[in-house]
mmCIF file of C-alpha atoms in Angstrom:
data_model
loop_
_atom_site.group_PDB
_atom_site.id
_atom_site.type_symbol
_atom_site.label_atom_id
_atom_site.label_comp_id
_atom_site.label_asym_id
_atom_site.label_seq_id
_atom_site.Cartn_x
_atom_site.Cartn_y
_atom_site.Cartn_z
ATOM 1 C CA UNK A 22 36.033 -115.020 9.720
ATOM 2 C CA UNK A 23 38.272 -116.625 6.340
ATOM 3 C CA UNK A 24 40.704 -114.837 5.162
ATOM 4 C CA UNK A 25 39.231 -114.700 1.453
ATOM 5 C CA UNK A 26 35.574 -113.463 3.156
ATOM 6 C CA UNK A 27 37.617 -110.803 4.673
ATOM 7 C CA UNK A 28 39.727 -109.453 2.402
ATOM 8 C CA UNK A 29 36.326 -109.849 0.246
ATOM 9 C CA UNK A 30 34.507 -107.372 3.480
ATOM 10 C CA UNK A 31 37.345 -104.950 3.761
ATOM 11 C CA UNK A 32 37.065 -104.595 -0.245
ATOM 12 C CA UNK A 33 33.542 -102.958 0.173
ATOM 13 C CA UNK A 34 34.534 -101.635 3.082
ATOM 14 C CA UNK A 35 36.638 -99.205 1.452
ATOM 15 C CA UNK A 36 35.317 -98.941 -1.571
ATOM 16 C CA UNK A 37 32.048 -97.716 0.547
ATOM 17 C CA UNK A 38 34.422 -95.163 2.058
ATOM 18 C CA UNK A 39 35.500 -94.021 -1.445
ATOM 19 C CA UNK A 40 32.007 -93.498 -2.431
ATOM 20 C CA UNK A 41 30.568 -91.475 1.256
ATOM 21 C CA UNK A 42 33.748 -89.512 1.695
ATOM 22 C CA UNK A 43 33.776 -87.371 -1.839
ATOM 23 C CA UNK A 44 30.365 -87.027 -0.920
ATOM 24 C CA UNK A 45 30.738 -85.838 2.117
ATOM 25 C CA UNK A 46 33.473 -83.321 0.974
ATOM 26 C CA UNK A 47 31.236 -82.217 -2.129
ATOM 27 C CA UNK A 48 28.532 -80.889 0.649
ATOM 28 C CA UNK A 49 30.347 -79.428 2.640
ATOM 29 C CA UNK A 50 33.180 -77.203 1.001
ATOM 30 C CA UNK A 51 34.809 -74.373 1.581
ATOM 31 C CA UNK A 52 32.799 -71.500 1.989
ATOM 32 C CA UNK A 53 34.280 -67.384 2.159
ATOM 33 C CA UNK A 54 31.200 -64.844 2.317
ATOM 34 C CA UNK A 55 31.571 -61.194 3.337
ATOM 35 C CA UNK A 56 28.825 -59.311 4.857
ATOM 36 C CA UNK A 57 28.688 -55.692 5.441
ATOM 37 C CA UNK A 58 26.690 -53.683 8.772
ATOM 38 C CA UNK A 59 24.912 -51.017 8.788
ATOM 39 C CA UNK A 60 26.173 -50.248 12.288
ATOM 40 C CA UNK A 61 29.034 -49.575 14.752
ATOM 41 C CA UNK A 62 30.982 -52.219 16.374
ATOM 42 C CA UNK A 63 30.313 -49.868 19.182
ATOM 43 C CA UNK A 64 26.617 -50.959 19.368
ATOM 44 C CA UNK A 65 27.623 -54.316 20.116
ATOM 45 C CA UNK A 66 24.234 -55.899 20.172
ATOM 46 C CA UNK A 67 22.887 -55.148 17.086
ATOM 47 C CA UNK A 68 26.383 -54.467 15.694
ATOM 48 C CA UNK A 69 27.036 -58.187 17.881
ATOM 49 C CA UNK A 70 24.091 -59.423 15.793
ATOM 50 C CA UNK A 71 26.304 -60.163 13.142
ATOM 51 C CA UNK A 72 29.372 -61.511 14.013
ATOM 52 C CA UNK A 73 26.603 -64.192 16.302
ATOM 53 C CA UNK A 74 25.627 -65.022 13.185
ATOM 54 C CA UNK A 75 28.792 -65.928 11.703
ATOM 55 C CA UNK A 76 29.915 -67.803 14.466
ATOM 56 C CA UNK A 77 26.599 -69.912 13.838
ATOM 57 C CA UNK A 78 27.638 -70.244 10.712
ATOM 58 C CA UNK A 79 31.346 -71.430 11.114
ATOM 59 C CA UNK A 80 30.362 -73.790 14.207
ATOM 60 C CA UNK A 81 28.024 -75.604 12.786
ATOM 61 C CA UNK A 82 30.482 -76.214 9.440
ATOM 62 C CA UNK A 83 33.558 -76.490 11.592
ATOM 63 C CA UNK A 84 34.851 -73.756 10.199
ATOM 64 C CA UNK A 85 33.827 -74.944 6.628
ATOM 65 C CA UNK A 86 31.723 -71.927 5.863
ATOM 66 C CA UNK A 87 33.421 -68.761 7.637
ATOM 67 C CA UNK A 88 31.598 -65.010 6.982
ATOM 68 C CA UNK A 89 32.927 -62.493 7.928
ATOM 69 C CA UNK A 90 31.533 -59.509 9.467
ATOM 70 C CA UNK A 91 32.017 -56.087 8.556
ATOM 71 C CA UNK A 92 31.073 -52.668 10.197
ATOM 72 C CA UNK A 93 29.731 -50.095 8.800
ATOM 73 C CA UNK A 94 31.331 -47.795 5.827
ATOM 74 C CA UNK A 95 34.482 -50.228 6.017
ATOM 75 C CA UNK A 96 33.615 -51.711 2.720
ATOM 76 C CA UNK A 97 30.523 -49.671 1.609
ATOM 77 C CA UNK A 98 28.459 -46.769 3.852
ATOM 78 C CA UNK A 99 26.162 -47.701 6.269
ATOM 79 C CA UNK A 100 22.471 -47.753 4.322
ATOM 80 C CA UNK A 101 23.920 -49.043 1.105
ATOM 81 C CA UNK A 102 24.481 -52.415 2.720
ATOM 82 C CA UNK A 103 21.276 -54.015 0.650
ATOM 83 C CA UNK A 104 22.773 -52.272 -2.463
ATOM 84 C CA UNK A 105 26.293 -53.865 -2.200
ATOM 85 C CA UNK A 106 24.392 -57.780 -1.674
ATOM 86 C CA UNK A 107 22.045 -57.175 -4.660
ATOM 87 C CA UNK A 108 25.168 -55.743 -6.772
ATOM 88 C CA UNK A 109 27.173 -58.779 -5.606
ATOM 89 C CA UNK A 110 29.575 -56.465 -4.004
ATOM 90 C CA UNK A 111 29.159 -58.515 -0.496
ATOM 91 C CA UNK A 112 27.157 -61.983 -0.667
ATOM 92 C CA UNK A 113 25.016 -60.459 2.937
ATOM 93 C CA UNK A 114 24.560 -57.376 4.661
ATOM 94 C CA UNK A 115 22.980 -57.363 8.169
ATOM 95 C CA UNK A 116 20.821 -54.311 8.052
ATOM 96 C CA UNK A 117 17.254 -52.789 8.737
ATOM 97 C CA UNK A 118 14.666 -53.127 5.585
ATOM 98 C CA UNK A 119 13.471 -49.621 6.047
ATOM 99 C CA UNK A 120 16.427 -48.598 5.202
ATOM 100 C CA UNK A 121 15.134 -48.655 1.705
ATOM 101 C CA UNK A 122 12.346 -47.026 1.450
ATOM 102 C CA UNK A 123 13.470 -44.281 -0.971
ATOM 103 C CA UNK A 124 13.675 -47.953 -3.346
ATOM 104 C CA UNK A 125 10.111 -48.528 -2.323
ATOM 105 C CA UNK A 126 8.348 -48.623 1.025
ATOM 106 C CA UNK A 127 6.700 -51.637 0.898
ATOM 107 C CA UNK A 128 10.819 -52.677 2.898
ATOM 108 C CA UNK A 129 9.570 -51.007 5.465
ATOM 109 C CA UNK A 130 6.870 -53.430 6.545
ATOM 110 C CA UNK A 131 8.725 -56.030 7.241
ATOM 111 C CA UNK A 132 11.048 -54.313 9.711
ATOM 112 C CA UNK A 133 8.995 -52.103 11.242
ATOM 113 C CA UNK A 134 5.545 -49.566 10.731
ATOM 114 C CA UNK A 135 4.199 -46.934 12.245
ATOM 115 C CA UNK A 136 1.422 -48.786 15.160
ATOM 116 C CA UNK A 137 2.698 -51.797 13.289
ATOM 117 C CA UNK A 138 3.499 -55.551 14.835
ATOM 118 C CA UNK A 139 5.506 -55.727 18.445
ATOM 119 C CA UNK A 140 8.877 -58.127 17.993
ATOM 120 C CA UNK A 141 6.365 -61.432 18.511
ATOM 121 C CA UNK A 142 4.233 -60.750 16.432
ATOM 122 C CA UNK A 143 6.332 -60.148 13.778
ATOM 123 C CA UNK A 144 8.188 -62.999 14.814
ATOM 124 C CA UNK A 145 4.873 -65.070 14.400
ATOM 125 C CA UNK A 146 3.627 -62.959 11.431
ATOM 126 C CA UNK A 147 7.255 -64.078 9.287
ATOM 127 C CA UNK A 148 7.446 -68.040 10.592
ATOM 128 C CA UNK A 149 3.349 -68.705 10.857
ATOM 129 C CA UNK A 150 1.157 -65.918 8.940
ATOM 130 C CA UNK A 151 2.483 -66.007 5.594
ATOM 131 C CA UNK A 152 5.224 -63.232 6.111
ATOM 132 C CA UNK A 153 7.661 -65.011 4.782
ATOM 133 C CA UNK A 154 6.810 -66.022 1.311
ATOM 134 C CA UNK A 155 4.652 -62.563 0.818
ATOM 135 C CA UNK A 156 8.404 -60.724 1.670
ATOM 136 C CA UNK A 157 11.031 -62.970 -0.470
ATOM 137 C CA UNK A 158 8.221 -62.612 -3.057
ATOM 138 C CA UNK A 159 8.914 -59.195 -2.942
ATOM 139 C CA UNK A 160 12.421 -58.933 -2.455
ATOM 140 C CA UNK A 161 13.335 -61.390 -4.880
ATOM 141 C CA UNK A 162 12.976 -58.036 -7.278
ATOM 142 C CA UNK A 163 15.650 -57.801 -5.681
ATOM 143 C CA UNK A 164 18.228 -60.260 -6.271
ATOM 144 C CA UNK A 165 17.789 -60.783 -2.626
ATOM 145 C CA UNK A 166 17.067 -63.235 0.424
ATOM 146 C CA UNK A 167 15.336 -62.862 3.930
ATOM 147 C CA UNK A 168 15.820 -64.239 7.097
ATOM 148 C CA UNK A 169 15.215 -62.208 10.297
ATOM 149 C CA UNK A 170 18.454 -62.061 12.277
ATOM 150 C CA UNK A 171 17.280 -59.400 15.382
ATOM 151 C CA UNK A 172 15.284 -57.898 17.275
ATOM 152 C CA UNK A 173 14.760 -54.824 19.595
ATOM 153 C CA UNK A 174 11.297 -55.208 20.955
ATOM 154 C CA UNK A 175 9.938 -51.920 21.064
ATOM 155 C CA UNK A 176 12.276 -48.854 20.490
ATOM 156 C CA UNK A 177 12.159 -45.374 22.432
ATOM 157 C CA UNK A 178 10.746 -42.726 20.680
ATOM 158 C CA UNK A 179 13.623 -40.734 20.883
ATOM 159 C CA UNK A 180 15.756 -37.555 22.929
ATOM 160 C CA UNK A 181 14.168 -33.988 22.838
ATOM 161 C CA UNK A 182 15.503 -30.529 23.714
ATOM 162 C CA UNK A 183 11.911 -29.388 24.918
ATOM 163 C CA UNK A 184 8.913 -31.105 26.219
ATOM 164 C CA UNK A 185 6.457 -31.942 23.757
ATOM 165 C CA UNK A 186 2.786 -31.672 25.429
ATOM 166 C CA UNK A 187 0.910 -30.841 22.443
ATOM 167 C CA UNK A 188 0.913 -31.708 18.527
ATOM 168 C CA UNK A 189 1.440 -27.396 18.251
ATOM 169 C CA UNK A 190 4.611 -28.198 20.213
ATOM 170 C CA UNK A 191 6.209 -30.299 16.846
ATOM 171 C CA UNK A 192 5.496 -27.875 13.882
ATOM 172 C CA UNK A 193 8.763 -27.091 12.457
ATOM 173 C CA UNK A 194 10.865 -29.977 14.908
ATOM 174 C CA UNK A 195 14.241 -31.024 12.722
ATOM 175 C CA UNK A 196 14.465 -34.728 14.161
ATOM 176 C CA UNK A 197 16.507 -36.822 12.680
ATOM 177 C CA UNK A 198 13.717 -40.157 12.236
ATOM 178 C CA UNK A 199 14.123 -41.895 8.807
ATOM 179 C CA UNK A 200 12.014 -43.667 6.643
ATOM 180 C CA UNK A 201 8.137 -44.595 7.135
ATOM 181 C CA UNK A 202 8.308 -42.845 9.890
ATOM 182 C CA UNK A 203 9.816 -39.721 8.796
ATOM 183 C CA UNK A 204 6.771 -39.207 6.923
ATOM 184 C CA UNK A 205 4.084 -39.572 9.259
ATOM 185 C CA UNK A 206 5.506 -37.052 11.533
ATOM 186 C CA UNK A 207 5.992 -35.129 8.500
ATOM 187 C CA UNK A 208 2.288 -34.796 8.347
ATOM 188 C CA UNK A 209 1.938 -33.041 11.429
ATOM 189 C CA UNK A 210 4.288 -31.439 11.132
ATOM 190 C CA UNK A 211 8.211 -32.162 12.313
ATOM 191 C CA UNK A 212 11.086 -31.676 9.546
ATOM 192 C CA UNK A 213 12.555 -34.863 9.278
ATOM 193 C CA UNK A 214 16.314 -35.907 8.759
ATOM 194 C CA UNK A 215 18.378 -39.284 8.298
ATOM 195 C CA UNK A 216 20.955 -39.495 9.796
ATOM 196 C CA UNK A 217 23.216 -42.106 10.982
ATOM 197 C CA UNK A 218 23.770 -43.329 14.308
ATOM 198 C CA UNK A 219 27.570 -42.050 14.347
ATOM 199 C CA UNK A 220 26.228 -38.614 13.264
ATOM 200 C CA UNK A 221 23.107 -38.002 15.334
ATOM 201 C CA UNK A 222 25.311 -36.569 19.033
ATOM 202 C CA UNK A 223 26.996 -33.712 17.009
ATOM 203 C CA UNK A 224 23.931 -32.859 15.082
ATOM 204 C CA UNK A 225 22.336 -32.681 18.628
ATOM 205 C CA UNK A 226 25.281 -31.323 19.847
ATOM 206 C CA UNK A 227 25.167 -28.064 17.651
ATOM 207 C CA UNK A 228 21.561 -27.508 17.851
ATOM 208 C CA UNK A 229 21.262 -28.899 13.635
ATOM 209 C CA UNK A 230 18.840 -31.322 15.314
ATOM 210 C CA UNK A 231 15.528 -30.805 18.300
ATOM 211 C CA UNK A 232 14.960 -34.096 18.626
ATOM 212 C CA UNK A 233 16.420 -37.393 17.502
ATOM 213 C CA UNK A 234 15.642 -41.122 18.274
ATOM 214 C CA UNK A 235 17.576 -44.598 17.907
ATOM 215 C CA UNK A 236 16.901 -47.600 19.357
ATOM 216 C CA UNK A 237 16.657 -47.625 23.485
ATOM 217 C CA UNK A 238 18.168 -46.655 26.335
ATOM 218 C CA UNK A 239 20.984 -50.020 26.136
ATOM 219 C CA UNK A 240 22.451 -48.383 22.947
ATOM 220 C CA UNK A 241 21.170 -45.337 22.964
ATOM 221 C CA UNK A 242 23.785 -44.603 26.224
ATOM 222 C CA UNK A 243 26.169 -45.726 24.708
ATOM 223 C CA UNK A 244 26.305 -42.957 21.773
ATOM 224 C CA UNK A 245 25.800 -40.648 24.697
ATOM 225 C CA UNK A 246 22.475 -38.520 23.846
ATOM 226 C CA UNK A 247 21.376 -37.992 27.389
ATOM 227 C CA UNK A 248 25.307 -35.726 27.598
ATOM 228 C CA UNK A 249 22.942 -32.463 24.862
ATOM 229 C CA UNK A 250 19.354 -33.863 24.731
ATOM 230 C CA UNK A 251 17.414 -34.016 28.558
ATOM 231 C CA UNK A 252 13.830 -35.032 27.139
ATOM 232 C CA UNK A 253 13.685 -38.583 26.626
ATOM 233 C CA UNK A 254 10.126 -40.000 25.102
ATOM 234 C CA UNK A 255 8.831 -42.964 24.909
ATOM 235 C CA UNK A 256 7.177 -44.678 23.443
ATOM 236 C CA UNK A 257 8.137 -45.472 19.603
ATOM 237 C CA UNK A 258 5.363 -46.428 17.919
ATOM 238 C CA UNK A 259 6.872 -46.614 15.115
ATOM 239 C CA UNK A 260 8.892 -49.160 16.092
ATOM 240 C CA UNK A 261 7.304 -51.300 18.017
ATOM 241 C CA UNK A 262 8.989 -54.502 17.314
ATOM 242 C CA UNK A 263 11.570 -53.519 14.037
ATOM 243 C CA UNK A 264 13.013 -57.091 12.279
ATOM 244 C CA UNK A 265 16.755 -57.006 11.447
ATOM 245 C CA UNK A 266 17.431 -59.056 8.596
ATOM 246 C CA UNK A 267 20.441 -61.250 7.169
ATOM 247 C CA UNK A 268 19.984 -60.281 3.500
ATOM 248 C CA UNK A 269 21.928 -62.461 1.249
ATOM 249 C CA UNK A 270 22.593 -62.250 -2.341
ATOM 250 C CA UNK A 271 19.704 -64.546 -3.876
ATOM 251 C CA UNK A 272 22.176 -65.625 -6.728
ATOM 252 C CA UNK A 273 25.386 -66.812 -4.153
ATOM 253 C CA UNK A 274 22.137 -67.897 -1.875
ATOM 254 C CA UNK A 275 20.682 -70.955 -4.292
ATOM 255 C CA UNK A 276 24.464 -71.525 -5.081
ATOM 256 C CA UNK A 277 24.891 -73.075 -1.333
ATOM 257 C CA UNK A 278 24.727 -76.542 -1.250
ATOM 258 C CA UNK A 279 21.613 -77.428 1.100
ATOM 259 C CA UNK A 280 23.073 -78.439 3.763
ATOM 260 C CA UNK A 281 24.578 -74.771 4.328
ATOM 261 C CA UNK A 282 21.230 -73.395 3.419
ATOM 262 C CA UNK A 283 19.396 -74.472 5.968
ATOM 263 C CA UNK A 284 22.770 -73.779 8.546
ATOM 264 C CA UNK A 285 22.629 -69.595 7.919
ATOM 265 C CA UNK A 286 18.488 -70.290 7.915
ATOM 266 C CA UNK A 287 18.958 -71.352 12.032
ATOM 267 C CA UNK A 288 22.206 -69.255 12.623
ATOM 268 C CA UNK A 289 20.088 -67.142 11.824
ATOM 269 C CA UNK A 290 16.843 -67.406 13.751
ATOM 270 C CA UNK A 291 19.639 -67.945 16.504
ATOM 271 C CA UNK A 292 20.468 -64.801 16.169
ATOM 272 C CA UNK A 293 17.218 -63.620 15.965
ATOM 273 C CA UNK A 294 16.150 -65.159 19.685
ATOM 274 C CA UNK A 295 19.694 -63.857 21.043
ATOM 275 C CA UNK A 296 19.267 -60.144 20.139
ATOM 276 C CA UNK A 297 16.157 -59.535 21.201
ATOM 277 C CA UNK A 298 17.016 -61.528 24.630
ATOM 278 C CA UNK A 299 20.005 -59.391 24.934
ATOM 279 C CA UNK A 300 18.298 -56.190 24.154
ATOM 280 C CA UNK A 301 15.295 -57.033 27.433
ATOM 281 C CA UNK A 302 18.109 -57.857 29.701
ATOM 282 C CA UNK A 303 20.114 -54.445 28.848
ATOM 283 C CA UNK A 304 17.856 -52.482 28.527
ATOM 284 C CA UNK A 305 15.942 -51.499 32.477
ATOM 285 C CA UNK A 306 19.463 -51.372 34.343
ATOM 286 C CA UNK A 307 20.607 -48.460 31.591
ATOM 287 C CA UNK A 308 17.530 -46.923 31.745
ATOM 288 C CA UNK A 309 17.851 -47.330 35.761
ATOM 289 C CA UNK A 310 21.547 -44.763 35.096
ATOM 290 C CA UNK A 311 20.196 -42.753 32.413
ATOM 291 C CA UNK A 312 16.676 -41.268 34.828
ATOM 292 C CA UNK A 313 19.855 -41.635 38.133
ATOM 293 C CA UNK A 314 21.966 -38.835 36.172
ATOM 294 C CA UNK A 315 19.320 -36.457 35.504
ATOM 295 C CA UNK A 316 17.470 -37.689 32.407
ATOM 296 C CA UNK A 317 13.488 -36.812 31.948
ATOM 297 C CA UNK A 318 11.564 -39.053 31.265
ATOM 298 C CA UNK A 319 8.531 -38.851 29.436
ATOM 299 C CA UNK A 320 5.287 -40.442 28.058
ATOM 300 C CA UNK A 321 4.271 -38.980 24.283
ATOM 301 C CA UNK A 322 -0.300 -37.833 25.264
ATOM 302 C CA UNK A 323 -2.874 -39.662 23.796
ATOM 303 C CA UNK A 324 -3.048 -36.294 21.742
ATOM 304 C CA UNK A 325 -0.179 -36.949 19.666
ATOM 305 C CA UNK A 326 -0.242 -40.569 19.536
ATOM 306 C CA UNK A 327 -3.946 -40.376 18.101
ATOM 307 C CA UNK A 328 -2.609 -36.972 16.036
ATOM 308 C CA UNK A 329 0.060 -39.726 14.652
ATOM 309 C CA UNK A 330 -2.263 -42.413 14.128
ATOM 310 C CA UNK A 331 -4.907 -41.033 11.899
ATOM 311 C CA UNK A 332 -1.674 -39.239 9.721
ATOM 312 C CA UNK A 333 -0.551 -43.448 9.671
ATOM 313 C CA UNK A 334 -4.065 -44.516 7.873
ATOM 314 C CA UNK A 335 -4.006 -41.601 5.730
ATOM 315 C CA UNK A 336 0.027 -42.397 4.463
ATOM 316 C CA UNK A 337 -0.492 -46.353 4.393
ATOM 317 C CA UNK A 338 -4.088 -45.067 1.468
ATOM 318 C CA UNK A 339 -2.136 -43.070 -0.176
ATOM 319 C CA UNK A 340 0.736 -45.601 -0.772
ATOM 320 C CA UNK A 341 -1.496 -47.594 -1.592
ATOM 321 C CA UNK A 342 -3.295 -46.511 -4.058
ATOM 322 C CA UNK A 343 -0.335 -46.343 -5.934
ATOM 323 C CA UNK A 344 1.789 -48.814 -4.971
ATOM 324 C CA UNK A 345 -0.235 -52.717 -5.527
ATOM 325 C CA UNK A 346 2.933 -53.972 -4.122
ATOM 326 C CA UNK A 347 3.044 -51.780 -0.610
ATOM 327 C CA UNK A 348 -0.534 -52.701 -0.415
ATOM 328 C CA UNK A 349 -0.380 -56.589 -0.589
ATOM 329 C CA UNK A 350 1.593 -56.862 2.385
ATOM 330 C CA UNK A 351 0.377 -53.382 4.743
ATOM 331 C CA UNK A 352 -3.086 -55.133 4.512
ATOM 332 C CA UNK A 353 -1.522 -58.868 4.784
ATOM 333 C CA UNK A 354 0.076 -56.839 8.351
ATOM 334 C CA UNK A 355 -2.939 -54.686 9.482
ATOM 335 C CA UNK A 356 -5.457 -57.931 8.636
ATOM 336 C CA UNK A 357 -2.848 -60.388 11.338
ATOM 337 C CA UNK A 358 -1.957 -57.758 13.667
ATOM 338 C CA UNK A 359 -6.062 -57.108 14.612
ATOM 339 C CA UNK A 360 -6.743 -60.528 15.649
ATOM 340 C CA UNK A 361 -2.975 -60.692 17.136
ATOM 341 C CA UNK A 362 -4.257 -57.505 19.752
ATOM 342 C CA UNK A 363 -7.446 -58.961 20.395
ATOM 343 C CA UNK A 364 -5.337 -62.409 21.931
ATOM 344 C CA UNK A 365 -3.574 -59.743 23.293
ATOM 345 C CA UNK A 366 -5.882 -58.011 24.917
ATOM 346 C CA UNK A 367 -7.442 -61.406 26.096
ATOM 347 C CA UNK A 368 -3.252 -62.584 28.805
ATOM 348 C CA UNK A 369 -0.836 -60.892 27.535
ATOM 349 C CA UNK A 370 -2.263 -57.637 28.073
ATOM 350 C CA UNK A 371 -4.018 -58.214 31.881
ATOM 351 C CA UNK A 372 -1.807 -60.211 32.864
ATOM 352 C CA UNK A 373 1.853 -57.769 31.999
ATOM 353 C CA UNK A 374 -0.461 -54.803 33.274
ATOM 354 C CA UNK A 375 -1.419 -56.723 36.667
ATOM 355 C CA UNK A 376 2.506 -57.127 37.014
ATOM 356 C CA UNK A 377 3.672 -54.122 36.311
ATOM 357 C CA UNK A 378 0.881 -52.464 39.058
ATOM 358 C CA UNK A 379 2.481 -55.157 41.569
ATOM 359 C CA UNK A 380 5.514 -54.699 41.051
ATOM 360 C CA UNK A 381 6.105 -51.317 42.957
ATOM 361 C CA UNK A 382 3.809 -52.492 46.219
ATOM 362 C CA UNK A 383 6.520 -54.283 47.779
#
């Protein structure tokens, strides 16, 4: 190549590099955010979901977008994580939407409601069935945008100091259960108590409450409930597949470069899969340990389930009559649930039922 042509090419290349470098730098700014978790650090899977999300974001941006996670109580109380995000105290939170039914019962529908969707159905509704559009239309009223960032799978029905054989056994029972599920159980005689995770054990131990639900075997064992309550009931019909969300302040989210928005969404989706897989791995061995140590495993009777389903349908009708947002969301979710279980009974349920029966045949 002639010297003059070489210099011309080099000049063009240098100019291109000069244009490209600032463009790349502008699209990948250094950002530091704070995320308030609703969970204590001791619950390494549900709290760990927030840490996993932050790690994913950092790795996908070469550490240019960093999110620092704070456990419940470190910045704000666990049940105020959404408020802190909404008002801009923090940029994000990792929490469960049904904690905020005091603001509007519609929040619960996008986490889990009694006799709602299981984990796979919840994801299907959110990502493919219109749930995302409906949910974020509602959440926008509170200045946040939501991304699913975890799921525990169907939870357990909780720890009881006495056996529950009939609906009459629920009369006057003081139970740690909040939100919409508490309102359903209140209709069948339960006295619901809203307590943070760290307050459940001492309340059960002292007899301030008679029963408590949290998540499932792995987390419940960590919190030590088996030491103060003998009977462990299933299923947690109020949490068939509870979604844990990463909520982001909408103004802060909109200020992110588009590639950072995509990275945040993908990190949340990865976390959603990670948490569900981790609980599925941890719960069986934890359940075996609990039973071996004397825990009495019991199913809720059909009598109890039928009464609670009746109460649930009554509550939906009451809330729908006075809350258009709730009606819009619950109608959409229930229509989706109907088709999902039509399909589920054909293939999923029959396969799982056969495999459960064959497991004990040797």
